[in-house]
Tab-separated table of C-alpha atoms and ligand atoms in Angstrom:
chain	number	residue	atom	x	y	z
A	1	MET	CA	0.000	0.000	0.000
A	2	LYS	CA	1.537	3.302	-1.138
A	3	LYS	CA	1.006	5.941	1.559
A	4	VAL	CA	0.907	9.635	0.646
A	5	ILE	CA	1.030	12.642	2.997
A	6	THR	CA	0.346	16.337	2.516
A	7	TYR	CA	0.202	19.364	4.799
A	8	GLY	CA	-1.825	22.529	5.003
A	9	THR	CA	-4.289	24.822	6.708
A	10	PHE	CA	-7.226	24.072	4.355
A	11	ASP	CA	-9.239	27.071	5.564
A	12	LEU	CA	-12.420	28.045	3.647
A	13	LEU	CA	-12.055	24.847	1.618
A	14	HIS	CA	-12.079	25.506	-2.129
A	15	LYS	CA	-11.477	23.815	-5.496
A	16	GLY	CA	-7.715	24.364	-5.296
A	17	HIS	CA	-7.553	22.365	-2.080
A	18	ILE	CA	-9.763	19.596	-3.468
A	19	ARG	CA	-7.730	19.331	-6.690
A	20	LEU	CA	-4.523	19.035	-4.621
A	21	LEU	CA	-6.031	16.288	-2.457
A	22	LYS	CA	-7.468	14.464	-5.494
A	23	ARG	CA	-4.134	14.475	-7.343
A	24	ALA	CA	-2.201	13.487	-4.202
A	25	LYS	CA	-4.489	10.511	-3.570
A	26	ALA	CA	-4.194	9.455	-7.222
A	27	LEU	CA	-0.435	9.022	-6.686
A	28	GLY	CA	-0.961	6.291	-4.068
A	29	ASP	CA	-3.464	4.170	-2.160
A	30	HIS	CA	-3.806	6.058	1.139
A	31	LEU	CA	-3.706	9.809	1.837
A	32	THR	CA	-2.903	11.312	5.217
A	33	VAL	CA	-3.581	15.040	5.572
A	34	CYS	CA	-1.643	16.853	8.271
A	35	VAL	CA	-3.750	19.923	9.063
A	36	SER	CA	-2.302	22.942	10.861
A	37	THR	CA	-3.554	23.549	14.391
A	38	ASP	CA	-4.766	27.055	15.279
A	39	GLU	CA	-1.642	27.498	17.403
A	40	PHE	CA	0.659	26.551	14.505
A	41	ASN	CA	-1.257	28.850	12.169
A	42	ALA	CA	-0.485	31.702	14.583
A	43	ILE	CA	3.210	30.802	14.181
A	44	LYS	CA	2.703	30.801	10.381
A	45	GLY	CA	1.133	34.271	10.731
A	46	LYS	CA	-2.209	32.934	9.509
A	47	LYS	CA	-5.578	33.108	11.288
A	48	ALA	CA	-7.954	30.521	9.910
A	49	TYR	CA	-11.653	31.442	9.798
A	50	THR	CA	-12.549	27.816	10.633
A	51	SER	CA	-11.222	26.169	13.797
A	52	PHE	CA	-8.808	23.221	13.701
A	53	GLU	CA	-11.556	20.830	14.883
A	54	ASP	CA	-13.911	21.973	12.109
A	55	ARG	CA	-11.183	21.963	9.425
A	56	LYS	CA	-10.350	18.392	10.504
A	57	TYR	CA	-14.052	17.415	10.418
A	58	ILE	CA	-14.432	18.828	6.900
A	59	LEU	CA	-11.267	17.147	5.576
A	60	GLU	CA	-12.353	13.769	7.000
A	61	ALA	CA	-15.512	13.987	4.861
A	62	ILE	CA	-13.533	14.217	1.610
A	63	ARG	CA	-13.477	10.988	-0.434
A	64	TYR	CA	-9.745	11.399	-1.233
A	65	VAL	CA	-8.720	11.692	2.433
A	66	ASP	CA	-8.082	8.587	4.535
A	67	GLU	CA	-6.649	10.078	7.719
A	68	VAL	CA	-6.252	13.535	9.253
A	69	ILE	CA	-3.567	14.289	11.843
A	70	PRO	CA	-2.523	17.606	13.475
A	71	GLU	CA	0.358	19.733	12.253
A	72	LYS	CA	1.731	21.465	15.360
A	73	GLY	CA	5.048	22.783	14.015
A	74	TRP	CA	7.572	23.017	11.201
A	75	ASP	CA	9.786	20.229	12.506
A	76	GLN	CA	7.518	17.197	12.615
A	77	LYS	CA	7.621	16.171	8.937
A	78	ILE	CA	10.501	13.666	9.178
A	79	SER	CA	8.963	11.899	12.174
A	80	ASP	CA	5.525	12.006	10.539
A	81	VAL	CA	6.958	10.327	7.421
A	82	VAL	CA	8.860	7.700	9.429
A	83	ASP	CA	6.186	7.001	12.063
A	84	ASN	CA	3.380	6.718	9.470
A	85	ASN	CA	5.417	4.662	6.952
A	86	ILE	CA	4.877	7.335	4.299
A	87	ASP	CA	6.169	6.635	0.750
A	88	LEU	CA	5.353	9.974	-0.892
A	89	PHE	CA	5.176	13.595	0.304
A	90	VAL	CA	3.086	15.928	-1.876
A	91	MET	CA	2.684	19.731	-1.716
A	92	GLY	CA	1.606	22.497	-4.061
A	93	ASP	CA	4.469	24.051	-6.007
A	94	ASP	CA	4.310	27.311	-4.060
A	95	TRP	CA	6.475	25.179	-1.745
A	96	GLN	CA	8.753	23.998	-4.581
A	97	GLY	CA	12.069	22.783	-3.136
A	98	LYS	CA	11.251	23.744	0.459
A	99	PHE	CA	10.831	20.164	1.630
A	100	ASP	CA	13.514	18.420	-0.444
A	101	PHE	CA	15.223	17.344	2.800
A	102	LEU	CA	12.476	14.712	2.991
A	103	LYS	CA	13.968	12.968	-0.076
A	104	ASP	CA	16.155	10.962	2.332
A	105	TYR	CA	12.957	9.436	3.742
A	106	CYS	CA	10.354	9.333	0.939
A	107	GLU	CA	9.571	10.558	-2.564
A	108	VAL	CA	8.810	14.291	-2.778
A	109	VAL	CA	6.415	15.726	-5.410
A	110	TYR	CA	5.292	19.337	-5.865
A	111	LEU	CA	2.089	19.737	-7.879
A	112	PRO	CA	1.047	22.872	-9.814
A	113	ARG	CA	-1.280	25.103	-7.797
A	114	THR	CA	-4.806	25.719	-9.087
A	115	GLU	CA	-4.845	29.211	-10.595
A	116	GLY	CA	-7.348	31.920	-9.670
A	117	ILE	CA	-8.425	30.721	-6.226
A	118	SER	CA	-6.996	31.001	-2.730
A	119	THR	CA	-8.268	31.466	0.805
A	120	THR	CA	-6.709	34.938	0.772
A	121	LYS	CA	-8.622	35.832	-2.433
A	122	ILE	CA	-11.890	34.614	-0.901
A	123	LYS	CA	-11.340	36.699	2.230
A	124	HIS	CA	-10.353	39.746	0.149
A	125	ASP	CA	-13.333	39.407	-2.186
A	126	LEU	CA	-15.635	39.141	0.845
A	127	GLY	CA	-14.030	42.228	2.377
A	128	MET	CA	-12.660	40.262	5.312
A	129	GLN	CA	-9.468	40.930	7.243
A	130	VAL	CA	-6.631	39.356	5.213
A	131	ASP	CA	-3.531	37.835	6.877
A	132	ALA	CA	-0.207	39.540	6.279
A	133	ASP	CA	0.984	36.912	3.791
B	201	C2G	N1	-3.187	24.844	-3.021
B	201	C2G	C1	-3.298	24.637	-4.398
B	201	C2G	N2	-3.950	25.554	-5.143
B	201	C2G	C2	-4.494	26.660	-4.576
B	201	C2G	C3	-4.405	26.860	-3.178
B	201	C2G	C4	-3.737	25.927	-2.414
B	201	C2G	O1	-2.806	23.625	-4.944
B	201	C2G	N3	-5.134	27.552	-5.382
B	201	C2G	C5	-2.466	23.839	-2.221
B	201	C2G	C6	-1.234	24.419	-1.528
B	201	C2G	O2	-0.133	24.474	-2.430
B	201	C2G	C7	-1.015	23.410	-0.400
B	201	C2G	C8	-2.449	22.965	-0.070
B	201	C2G	O3	-3.284	23.356	-1.182
B	201	C2G	O4	-0.279	22.282	-0.878
B	201	C2G	C9	-2.972	23.615	1.196
B	201	C2G	O5	-2.861	25.026	1.048
B	201	C2G	P1	-2.875	25.928	2.386
B	201	C2G	O6	-4.005	25.510	3.248
B	201	C2G	O7	-2.708	27.360	1.990
B	201	C2G	O8	-1.531	25.400	3.089
B	201	C2G	P2	-0.327	26.283	3.679
B	201	C2G	O9	-0.861	27.383	4.509
B	201	C2G	O10	0.555	26.575	2.534
B	201	C2G	O11	0.354	25.263	4.722
B	201	C2G	O12	3.853	22.698	6.526
B	201	C2G	C10	3.244	23.159	5.345
B	201	C2G	C11	2.143	24.127	5.648
B	201	C2G	O13	1.230	23.602	6.609
B	201	C2G	C12	1.400	24.436	4.364
């Protein structure tokens, strides 16, 4: 069984997120999503509209997602890959190269982002407070 993992906040879930999850799952048999906690988002300088518990609940309802675990910091990826027997790490290419250190532990693939949609754009278009990205 080929296990895939990906990471993110997945706030205000949109087509770009779903397309990433769909393509990641298609590269294996099992997809684990490591979703940022509210505390980690604060470290990332992001404030999600939807709480960690609700973002986890929503992700668990997606057909492409098999397991959801918490992302509490930047430095858990190696242990996540090892402890979960992960074969493939997938991220959108806005992260191109940033996680190549994982190549010692698993395959690493960066997928093209979906153009024209982002959580920041949604918030901006709705006239909401936008994080300092
Ligand atoms: N994404 C995408 N297309 C978009 C928007 C997002 O493919 N239009 C992808 C991102 O590249 C990422 C995933 O969807 O792989 C989740 O995006 P975010 O929730 O914005 O994740 P981010 O805040 O970048 O957190 O440790 C890594 C971080 O947790 C990543």
